[in-house]
CSV table of C-alpha atoms in Angstrom, one decimal:
chain,number,residue,atom,x,y,z
A,25,UNK,CA,3.3,-27.5,4.8
A,26,UNK,CA,5.3,-24.1,4.7
A,27,UNK,CA,9.3,-23.9,3.7
A,28,UNK,CA,11.2,-24.0,6.5
A,29,UNK,CA,12.6,-20.5,6.5
A,30,UNK,CA,15.2,-18.5,8.7
A,31,UNK,CA,15.7,-14.7,8.7
A,32,UNK,CA,18.7,-15.1,6.8
A,33,UNK,CA,17.1,-16.8,4.4
A,34,UNK,CA,14.4,-15.3,4.2
A,35,UNK,CA,16.4,-11.6,4.3
A,36,UNK,CA,18.8,-13.2,1.0
A,37,UNK,CA,15.4,-14.8,-1.1
A,38,UNK,CA,13.2,-11.0,-0.4
A,39,UNK,CA,16.6,-8.8,-1.8
A,40,UNK,CA,17.0,-10.2,-4.5
A,41,UNK,CA,13.3,-10.0,-5.5
A,42,UNK,CA,13.8,-6.6,-4.7
A,43,UNK,CA,16.5,-6.6,-7.0
A,44,UNK,CA,15.3,-8.1,-9.9
A,45,UNK,CA,11.5,-5.9,-9.2
A,46,UNK,CA,13.8,-2.9,-9.3
A,47,UNK,CA,15.7,-3.8,-12.7
A,48,UNK,CA,12.4,-4.1,-14.7
A,49,UNK,CA,10.9,-0.4,-13.4
A,50,UNK,CA,14.1,1.3,-13.9
A,51,UNK,CA,14.6,-0.9,-17.6
A,52,UNK,CA,11.0,0.0,-19.2
A,53,UNK,CA,9.0,2.4,-17.1
A,54,UNK,CA,11.5,6.0,-18.0
A,55,UNK,CA,9.8,7.8,-20.9
A,56,UNK,CA,12.6,10.0,-22.0
A,57,UNK,CA,10.4,11.1,-24.8
A,58,UNK,CA,7.5,13.0,-22.8
A,59,UNK,CA,8.5,12.4,-19.4
A,60,UNK,CA,7.2,11.1,-15.8
A,61,UNK,CA,6.8,7.1,-16.3
A,62,UNK,CA,5.3,4.7,-18.4
A,63,UNK,CA,3.5,1.7,-16.0
A,64,UNK,CA,0.9,0.0,-18.4
A,65,UNK,CA,3.4,-3.2,-18.8
A,66,UNK,CA,3.6,-6.6,-20.4
A,67,UNK,CA,5.0,-9.2,-18.3
A,68,UNK,CA,8.2,-8.3,-20.9
A,69,UNK,CA,8.3,-4.8,-19.6
A,70,UNK,CA,6.9,-4.0,-23.5
A,71,UNK,CA,4.4,-0.8,-23.4
A,72,UNK,CA,0.7,-1.9,-24.1
A,73,UNK,CA,-1.3,1.7,-23.6
A,74,UNK,CA,0.9,5.2,-23.1
A,75,UNK,CA,-1.6,6.5,-20.7
A,76,UNK,CA,-0.1,7.7,-17.8
A,77,UNK,CA,-2.7,7.3,-14.1
A,78,UNK,CA,-1.5,10.0,-11.7
A,79,UNK,CA,-1.4,8.0,-8.7
A,80,UNK,CA,0.7,5.4,-10.5
A,81,UNK,CA,3.0,7.9,-11.6
A,82,UNK,CA,3.3,9.1,-7.7
A,83,UNK,CA,3.8,6.0,-6.6
A,84,UNK,CA,6.6,5.7,-8.6
A,85,UNK,CA,8.3,9.1,-6.9
A,86,UNK,CA,8.2,8.1,-3.4
A,87,UNK,CA,9.2,4.8,-3.8
A,88,UNK,CA,12.8,5.7,-6.0
A,89,UNK,CA,12.8,8.4,-3.5
A,90,UNK,CA,12.4,6.4,-0.6
A,91,UNK,CA,14.7,4.0,-2.0
A,92,UNK,CA,17.6,6.7,-2.3
A,93,UNK,CA,17.4,7.2,1.0
A,94,UNK,CA,17.0,4.0,2.4
A,95,UNK,CA,20.0,1.3,0.6
A,96,UNK,CA,22.5,2.0,-0.5
A,97,UNK,CA,22.8,0.5,-3.6
A,98,UNK,CA,20.1,3.1,-4.8
A,99,UNK,CA,21.6,5.9,-3.5
A,100,UNK,CA,22.5,6.8,-7.0
A,101,UNK,CA,22.5,9.9,-9.9
A,102,UNK,CA,20.3,7.2,-11.5
A,103,UNK,CA,17.6,6.7,-9.0
A,104,UNK,CA,17.2,10.5,-7.6
A,105,UNK,CA,17.4,11.9,-11.2
A,106,UNK,CA,15.5,9.4,-12.5
A,107,UNK,CA,12.0,10.9,-9.1
A,108,UNK,CA,12.9,14.3,-9.6
A,109,UNK,CA,12.1,13.5,-13.4
A,110,UNK,CA,8.7,12.4,-12.1
A,111,UNK,CA,8.3,14.9,-9.8
A,112,UNK,CA,8.7,17.7,-12.7
A,113,UNK,CA,6.2,15.8,-14.9
A,114,UNK,CA,3.9,15.0,-11.6
A,115,UNK,CA,4.1,19.6,-11.0
A,116,UNK,CA,3.6,20.1,-14.7
A,117,UNK,CA,0.7,17.9,-15.5
A,118,UNK,CA,-1.0,15.8,-13.0
A,119,UNK,CA,-1.6,18.7,-10.5
A,120,UNK,CA,-4.2,20.9,-11.4
A,121,UNK,CA,-2.8,24.3,-12.0
A,122,UNK,CA,-4.3,26.6,-9.0
A,123,UNK,CA,-6.2,23.7,-7.3
A,124,UNK,CA,-5.5,21.5,-4.5
A,125,UNK,CA,-6.3,18.5,-7.3
A,126,UNK,CA,-4.7,15.8,-9.1
A,127,UNK,CA,-5.5,14.2,-12.4
A,128,UNK,CA,-6.0,10.4,-12.0
A,129,UNK,CA,-5.1,10.2,-15.5
A,130,UNK,CA,-3.5,12.4,-18.4
A,131,UNK,CA,-2.2,11.3,-21.8
A,132,UNK,CA,1.4,10.1,-22.5
A,133,UNK,CA,2.5,13.8,-23.1
A,134,UNK,CA,0.3,15.2,-20.1
A,135,UNK,CA,-2.6,16.0,-21.5
A,136,UNK,CA,-5.8,15.9,-18.5
A,137,UNK,CA,-7.8,12.8,-19.2
A,138,UNK,CA,-9.7,12.2,-15.8
A,139,UNK,CA,-10.3,13.7,-12.5
A,140,UNK,CA,-11.5,11.3,-9.9
A,141,UNK,CA,-13.4,11.6,-7.1
A,142,UNK,CA,-11.9,10.2,-5.0
A,143,UNK,CA,-8.1,11.6,-2.8
A,144,UNK,CA,-6.0,8.4,-3.5
A,145,UNK,CA,-4.2,10.9,-5.9
A,146,UNK,CA,-3.2,13.2,-4.2
A,147,UNK,CA,-2.5,10.9,-1.4
A,148,UNK,CA,0.6,9.9,-3.3
A,149,UNK,CA,1.5,12.7,-4.2
A,150,UNK,CA,2.2,14.3,-1.0
A,151,UNK,CA,4.0,11.1,0.2
A,152,UNK,CA,6.0,11.9,-3.0
A,153,UNK,CA,6.8,15.1,-2.7
A,154,UNK,CA,7.4,14.7,1.4
A,155,UNK,CA,10.0,11.5,0.6
A,156,UNK,CA,11.7,14.1,-1.8
A,157,UNK,CA,12.3,16.7,0.1
A,158,UNK,CA,14.6,14.2,2.3
A,159,UNK,CA,15.7,13.1,-0.5
A,160,UNK,CA,17.0,16.4,-2.7
A,161,UNK,CA,17.3,18.8,1.0
A,162,UNK,CA,14.8,20.4,-0.7
A,163,UNK,CA,12.4,22.5,1.7
A,164,UNK,CA,9.9,23.7,-1.3
A,165,UNK,CA,9.3,19.3,-2.1
A,166,UNK,CA,8.0,19.1,1.9
A,167,UNK,CA,6.1,22.8,1.3
A,168,UNK,CA,4.2,21.5,-1.0
A,169,UNK,CA,3.4,18.3,0.6
A,170,UNK,CA,1.9,20.6,3.2
A,171,UNK,CA,0.0,21.9,1.6
A,172,UNK,CA,-1.8,19.0,-0.3
A,173,UNK,CA,-2.4,17.6,3.1
A,174,UNK,CA,-3.5,20.5,4.4
A,175,UNK,CA,-6.6,19.5,1.8
A,176,UNK,CA,-6.5,16.1,2.2
A,177,UNK,CA,-7.6,16.8,6.0
A,178,UNK,CA,-9.8,19.0,5.1
A,179,UNK,CA,-11.4,16.1,3.2
A,180,UNK,CA,-11.2,13.5,4.8
A,181,UNK,CA,-11.7,14.5,8.3
A,182,UNK,CA,-14.0,17.8,8.5
A,183,UNK,CA,-15.9,18.1,4.9
A,184,UNK,CA,-14.8,16.2,1.4
A,185,UNK,CA,-17.7,18.5,-0.8
A,186,UNK,CA,-15.9,20.2,-3.3
A,187,UNK,CA,-13.7,16.5,-4.0
A,188,UNK,CA,-17.2,14.9,-4.7
A,189,UNK,CA,-18.4,12.3,-2.6
A,190,UNK,CA,-18.8,8.8,-3.7
A,191,UNK,CA,-22.1,8.3,-1.9
A,192,UNK,CA,-25.5,9.8,-2.1
A,193,UNK,CA,-26.3,9.7,1.0
A,194,UNK,CA,-23.9,11.1,3.3
A,195,UNK,CA,-22.1,10.3,7.4
A,196,UNK,CA,-20.6,6.4,5.7
A,197,UNK,CA,-17.2,6.7,6.8
A,198,UNK,CA,-14.6,4.5,4.5
A,199,UNK,CA,-11.6,2.5,5.8
A,200,UNK,CA,-9.5,2.9,2.6
A,201,UNK,CA,-9.7,7.4,3.1
A,202,UNK,CA,-9.2,6.9,6.7
A,203,UNK,CA,-6.0,4.1,6.4
A,204,UNK,CA,-4.9,6.4,3.6
A,205,UNK,CA,-4.7,9.5,5.8
A,206,UNK,CA,-3.0,8.0,8.2
A,207,UNK,CA,-0.2,6.3,6.0
A,208,UNK,CA,0.4,10.4,4.8
A,209,UNK,CA,1.0,11.8,7.9
A,210,UNK,CA,3.4,8.8,9.3
A,211,UNK,CA,5.0,10.1,5.5
A,212,UNK,CA,5.3,12.8,5.7
A,213,UNK,CA,6.1,13.6,9.6
A,214,UNK,CA,9.0,10.7,9.3
A,215,UNK,CA,10.9,10.2,11.9
A,216,UNK,CA,11.1,14.6,13.0
A,217,UNK,CA,9.0,15.0,16.3
A,218,UNK,CA,8.2,18.2,15.7
A,219,UNK,CA,5.9,17.7,12.4
A,220,UNK,CA,4.4,14.3,14.9
A,221,UNK,CA,3.8,17.1,17.2
A,222,UNK,CA,2.2,19.3,14.9
A,223,UNK,CA,-0.2,16.6,12.7
A,224,UNK,CA,-0.6,15.2,16.9
A,225,UNK,CA,-4.2,15.2,17.1
A,226,UNK,CA,-4.8,14.1,13.3
A,227,UNK,CA,-3.4,10.8,13.9
A,228,UNK,CA,-5.4,10.0,17.1
A,229,UNK,CA,-7.9,10.9,14.8
A,230,UNK,CA,-7.1,8.3,12.7
A,231,UNK,CA,-6.0,6.2,14.8
A,232,UNK,CA,-9.6,6.1,16.5
A,233,UNK,CA,-11.9,6.5,13.1
A,234,UNK,CA,-9.8,3.0,12.2
A,235,UNK,CA,-11.0,1.7,15.2
A,236,UNK,CA,-14.2,2.2,14.5
A,237,UNK,CA,-14.4,0.1,11.5
A,238,UNK,CA,-13.6,-2.7,14.4
A,239,UNK,CA,-17.3,-4.5,14.1
A,240,UNK,CA,-19.4,-7.6,15.9
A,241,UNK,CA,-17.8,-8.1,19.2
A,242,UNK,CA,-14.5,-7.3,17.3
A,243,UNK,CA,-14.2,-10.3,15.3
A,244,UNK,CA,-15.2,-7.8,11.8
A,245,UNK,CA,-13.4,-5.1,10.1
A,246,UNK,CA,-16.3,-3.3,8.1
A,247,UNK,CA,-15.1,-1.5,4.8
A,248,UNK,CA,-17.9,1.1,5.5
A,249,UNK,CA,-19.6,1.8,8.5
A,250,UNK,CA,-21.4,5.2,9.9
A,251,UNK,CA,-19.8,7.9,10.8
A,252,UNK,CA,-20.4,7.7,14.3
A,253,UNK,CA,-19.2,3.7,14.5
A,254,UNK,CA,-22.4,1.6,13.2
A,255,UNK,CA,-22.5,-1.1,11.1
A,256,UNK,CA,-23.6,-0.9,7.9
A,257,UNK,CA,-27.4,-2.8,6.2
A,258,UNK,CA,-26.8,-5.0,3.3
A,259,UNK,CA,-24.2,-6.5,1.7
A,260,UNK,CA,-22.1,-3.1,1.9
A,261,UNK,CA,-22.0,-3.0,5.3
A,262,UNK,CA,-21.1,-6.3,6.0
A,263,UNK,CA,-18.2,-6.0,3.7
A,264,UNK,CA,-14.5,-6.5,5.0
A,265,UNK,CA,-11.5,-6.4,2.4
A,266,UNK,CA,-8.7,-8.1,3.5
A,267,UNK,CA,-6.1,-6.7,2.6
A,268,UNK,CA,-7.4,-3.0,3.7
A,269,UNK,CA,-8.1,-4.3,7.3
A,270,UNK,CA,-4.6,-6.1,7.5
A,271,UNK,CA,-2.7,-3.0,6.0
A,272,UNK,CA,-4.8,-0.8,8.8
A,273,UNK,CA,-3.2,-3.0,11.2
A,274,UNK,CA,0.4,-2.5,10.5
A,275,UNK,CA,-0.1,0.8,10.8
A,276,UNK,CA,-2.0,1.3,13.6
A,277,UNK,CA,0.7,-1.0,15.8
A,278,UNK,CA,3.8,1.6,14.1
A,279,UNK,CA,1.8,3.9,15.7
A,280,UNK,CA,1.5,1.2,18.9
A,281,UNK,CA,5.4,0.6,18.4
A,282,UNK,CA,6.1,5.0,18.3
A,283,UNK,CA,3.9,6.3,21.0
A,284,UNK,CA,4.0,2.9,23.1
A,285,UNK,CA,0.6,1.6,23.4
A,286,UNK,CA,0.4,-2.0,24.7
A,287,UNK,CA,-3.9,-1.8,24.2
A,288,UNK,CA,-3.6,0.0,20.5
A,289,UNK,CA,-1.1,-3.1,20.0
A,290,UNK,CA,-2.8,-5.7,21.1
A,291,UNK,CA,-5.8,-4.7,18.9
A,292,UNK,CA,-3.9,-3.4,15.6
A,293,UNK,CA,-2.0,-7.6,15.9
A,294,UNK,CA,-5.0,-9.8,17.1
A,295,UNK,CA,-7.8,-8.0,15.7
A,296,UNK,CA,-6.6,-5.9,12.7
A,297,UNK,CA,-4.3,-8.6,11.2
A,298,UNK,CA,-4.3,-12.0,12.8
A,299,UNK,CA,-8.4,-11.9,12.5
A,300,UNK,CA,-8.8,-11.1,9.1
A,301,UNK,CA,-6.0,-13.0,8.0
A,302,UNK,CA,-7.9,-16.1,9.6
A,303,UNK,CA,-11.1,-14.9,8.0
A,304,UNK,CA,-9.0,-15.0,4.5
A,305,UNK,CA,-7.1,-17.5,4.2
A,306,UNK,CA,-8.5,-20.0,1.5
A,307,UNK,CA,-8.0,-23.3,3.2
A,308,UNK,CA,-9.1,-24.7,-0.2
A,309,UNK,CA,-6.7,-23.7,-2.5
A,310,UNK,CA,-4.3,-20.7,-0.2
A,311,UNK,CA,-4.2,-17.3,-0.8
A,312,UNK,CA,-6.2,-14.5,1.0
A,313,UNK,CA,-10.1,-14.1,-0.9
A,314,UNK,CA,-10.1,-10.2,-2.2
A,315,UNK,CA,-13.3,-9.3,-0.3
A,316,UNK,CA,-15.6,-11.1,2.1
A,317,UNK,CA,-19.1,-11.0,3.6
A,318,UNK,CA,-19.7,-11.4,7.1
A,319,UNK,CA,-22.3,-14.1,6.9
A,320,UNK,CA,-21.0,-16.0,4.6
A,321,UNK,CA,-23.5,-15.2,2.2
A,322,UNK,CA,-21.3,-14.9,-1.7
A,323,UNK,CA,-19.9,-11.1,-1.9
A,324,UNK,CA,-21.0,-8.8,-4.8
A,325,UNK,CA,-18.3,-8.2,-5.6
A,326,UNK,CA,-17.3,-10.3,-8.7
A,327,UNK,CA,-13.5,-10.5,-8.3
A,328,UNK,CA,-14.1,-11.4,-4.7
A,329,UNK,CA,-12.3,-14.9,-4.5
A,330,UNK,CA,-9.1,-13.6,-6.4
A,331,UNK,CA,-6.0,-13.8,-5.5
A,332,UNK,CA,-4.6,-9.8,-5.5
A,333,UNK,CA,-0.4,-8.9,-5.3
A,334,UNK,CA,-0.9,-6.1,-3.1
A,335,UNK,CA,-3.1,-8.0,-0.3
A,336,UNK,CA,-0.3,-10.2,-0.6
A,337,UNK,CA,2.4,-7.7,0.2
A,338,UNK,CA,0.3,-6.0,2.8
A,339,UNK,CA,0.3,-9.5,4.5
A,340,UNK,CA,4.0,-9.8,4.8
A,341,UNK,CA,4.5,-6.6,6.3
A,342,UNK,CA,2.0,-6.6,8.7
A,343,UNK,CA,3.5,-10.3,10.3
A,344,UNK,CA,6.9,-9.8,9.9
A,345,UNK,CA,6.5,-6.4,11.9
A,346,UNK,CA,3.6,-8.4,14.2
A,347,UNK,CA,6.5,-10.6,14.4
A,348,UNK,CA,8.9,-8.2,15.1
A,349,UNK,CA,7.1,-6.6,17.9
A,350,UNK,CA,5.8,-10.0,19.9
A,351,UNK,CA,8.2,-13.1,19.0
A,352,UNK,CA,5.4,-14.6,18.5
A,353,UNK,CA,6.5,-18.3,17.0
A,354,UNK,CA,3.2,-18.5,15.5
A,355,UNK,CA,3.0,-15.4,14.0
A,356,UNK,CA,6.7,-16.1,11.9
A,357,UNK,CA,5.1,-19.8,10.7
A,358,UNK,CA,2.4,-17.4,9.1
A,359,UNK,CA,4.4,-15.9,7.5
A,360,UNK,CA,6.6,-18.2,6.1
A,361,UNK,CA,3.3,-19.5,4.8
A,362,UNK,CA,2.4,-16.0,3.6
A,363,UNK,CA,6.1,-16.4,2.5
A,364,UNK,CA,5.7,-19.7,0.3
A,365,UNK,CA,2.2,-19.0,-1.4
A,366,UNK,CA,3.0,-15.4,-2.3
A,367,UNK,CA,6.3,-16.1,-4.0
A,368,UNK,CA,5.0,-19.1,-6.0
A,369,UNK,CA,2.3,-17.6,-7.5
A,370,UNK,CA,3.4,-14.3,-7.7
A,371,UNK,CA,6.7,-14.1,-8.2
A,372,UNK,CA,8.1,-14.2,-12.1
A,373,UNK,CA,12.0,-15.0,-12.3
A,374,UNK,CA,12.0,-14.7,-15.9
A,375,UNK,CA,11.2,-11.4,-17.0
A,376,UNK,CA,11.4,-10.2,-13.2
A,377,UNK,CA,8.3,-8.2,-10.7
A,378,UNK,CA,5.3,-10.3,-9.5
A,379,UNK,CA,2.0,-10.8,-11.2
A,380,UNK,CA,-1.5,-9.0,-9.8
A,381,UNK,CA,-4.1,-10.9,-10.6
A,382,UNK,CA,-4.8,-14.4,-10.1
A,383,UNK,CA,-7.7,-16.6,-9.9
A,384,UNK,CA,-8.8,-18.6,-6.7
A,385,UNK,CA,-6.8,-21.5,-7.8
A,386,UNK,CA,-3.6,-19.4,-8.4
A,387,UNK,CA,-3.8,-19.4,-11.8
A,388,UNK,CA,-2.6,-15.7,-13.5
A,389,UNK,CA,-5.0,-14.4,-14.2
A,390,UNK,CA,-3.7,-11.2,-16.1
A,391,UNK,CA,-0.2,-11.2,-16.9
A,392,UNK,CA,0.3,-7.9,-17.4
A,393,UNK,CA,3.0,-6.5,-14.7
A,394,UNK,CA,1.6,-3.1,-14.3
A,395,UNK,CA,-1.7,-1.0,-14.9
A,396,UNK,CA,-4.2,1.1,-13.8
A,397,UNK,CA,-3.7,0.4,-10.3
A,398,UNK,CA,-0.9,-2.1,-10.4
A,399,UNK,CA,3.1,0.3,-10.5
A,400,UNK,CA,6.2,0.3,-9.0
A,401,UNK,CA,5.3,0.9,-5.8
A,402,UNK,CA,3.8,-2.3,-3.3
A,403,UNK,CA,6.2,-4.7,-4.7
A,404,UNK,CA,8.9,-3.2,-3.9
A,405,UNK,CA,7.6,-1.1,-1.2
A,406,UNK,CA,6.9,-4.9,1.0
A,407,UNK,CA,10.1,-6.1,-0.1
A,408,UNK,CA,11.9,-3.0,0.5
A,409,UNK,CA,9.6,-3.2,4.3
A,410,UNK,CA,10.1,-6.4,5.3
A,411,UNK,CA,14.4,-7.0,4.4
A,412,UNK,CA,14.4,-3.8,7.1
A,413,UNK,CA,12.8,-5.9,9.9
A,414,UNK,CA,14.2,-8.7,8.2
A,415,UNK,CA,18.4,-7.0,9.1
A,416,UNK,CA,17.2,-6.0,12.5
A,417,UNK,CA,15.2,-9.1,14.3
A,418,UNK,CA,19.1,-10.9,12.2
A,419,UNK,CA,20.9,-8.4,14.2
A,420,UNK,CA,19.5,-8.6,17.6
A,421,UNK,CA,19.9,-12.1,17.0
A,422,UNK,CA,23.7,-11.5,16.7
A,423,UNK,CA,23.9,-9.1,19.5
A,424,UNK,CA,22.8,-11.7,21.6
């Protein structure tokens, strides 16, 4: 049974969580010696590895710039200067010279370590420079963002040969890449009507392609389908990543609200948010499974039953956006249920930020707060977006 959260009490709690999370990163992650950020941090914020992951540096720049642009308490020289210093490190060390590519890993000093055959570091590079352009008024940053966006569009929509495919058999559509491109397009465009017009065809393409992953009479969101939208054979074809499906849901819902598309709104809420949440919720221990198999086989991913922070972050965003859109009390109850589980198991009131990885039973599996896949991004983004939506709900109630 979940706590009886009100809009006010949820807002108060999530504001405190945001400040706690950001205090952790502001205090512990800035590399004043070599530039950029150190994000492999223990529970207490101690550095356990000085390798810098390109997508984590880019995410942190985006997060700082977004907070600077969104909340008065983060509209400070400290936050903006840190974002600009991070962008300088990216330009000098993460971006591959004379190519629209980014290194996935560099040393503390910025020496290249690994170049990945995936577009995600470049996605976050684009988001970082677009948001920093808004924070600084520097059009040069937006130019860099749009140059990289052009490369992303080529890789994801046209031909990824220059990137290098992770599939030996061509013709596979990956949900993670499609929803990420939609997210990047939304971030680059922001509220700029001219930019949305410029990228209208790409946004429509993403919306259509994401929906091809809805299979089995709209009851299952497959992580991988064929390029023409047909379910693939084998365990890879049956795979659902509930966190990706649900995150895709709020990205689709964002477009449905912006463009006044009621059919897309229903698809986003019913089939990308609520159905994957229902399938993915662990009825025995609570929390959301990492991977699922459509035919109820054990997923081949060894970590399939673990509970990960980012999955729950995306679910909180999605449920609150769905409730904000519909005023459906059942959706609010699900939000409260997920919020209860998330705060009880992931939040660390002693040292700040959240743990990332739990066992199926909800026990902490790794105590570190930052690493190759977890940094200053999912938790503060979730908390910022939820606080903004709760503020809006509160204002609507007061206005009534």
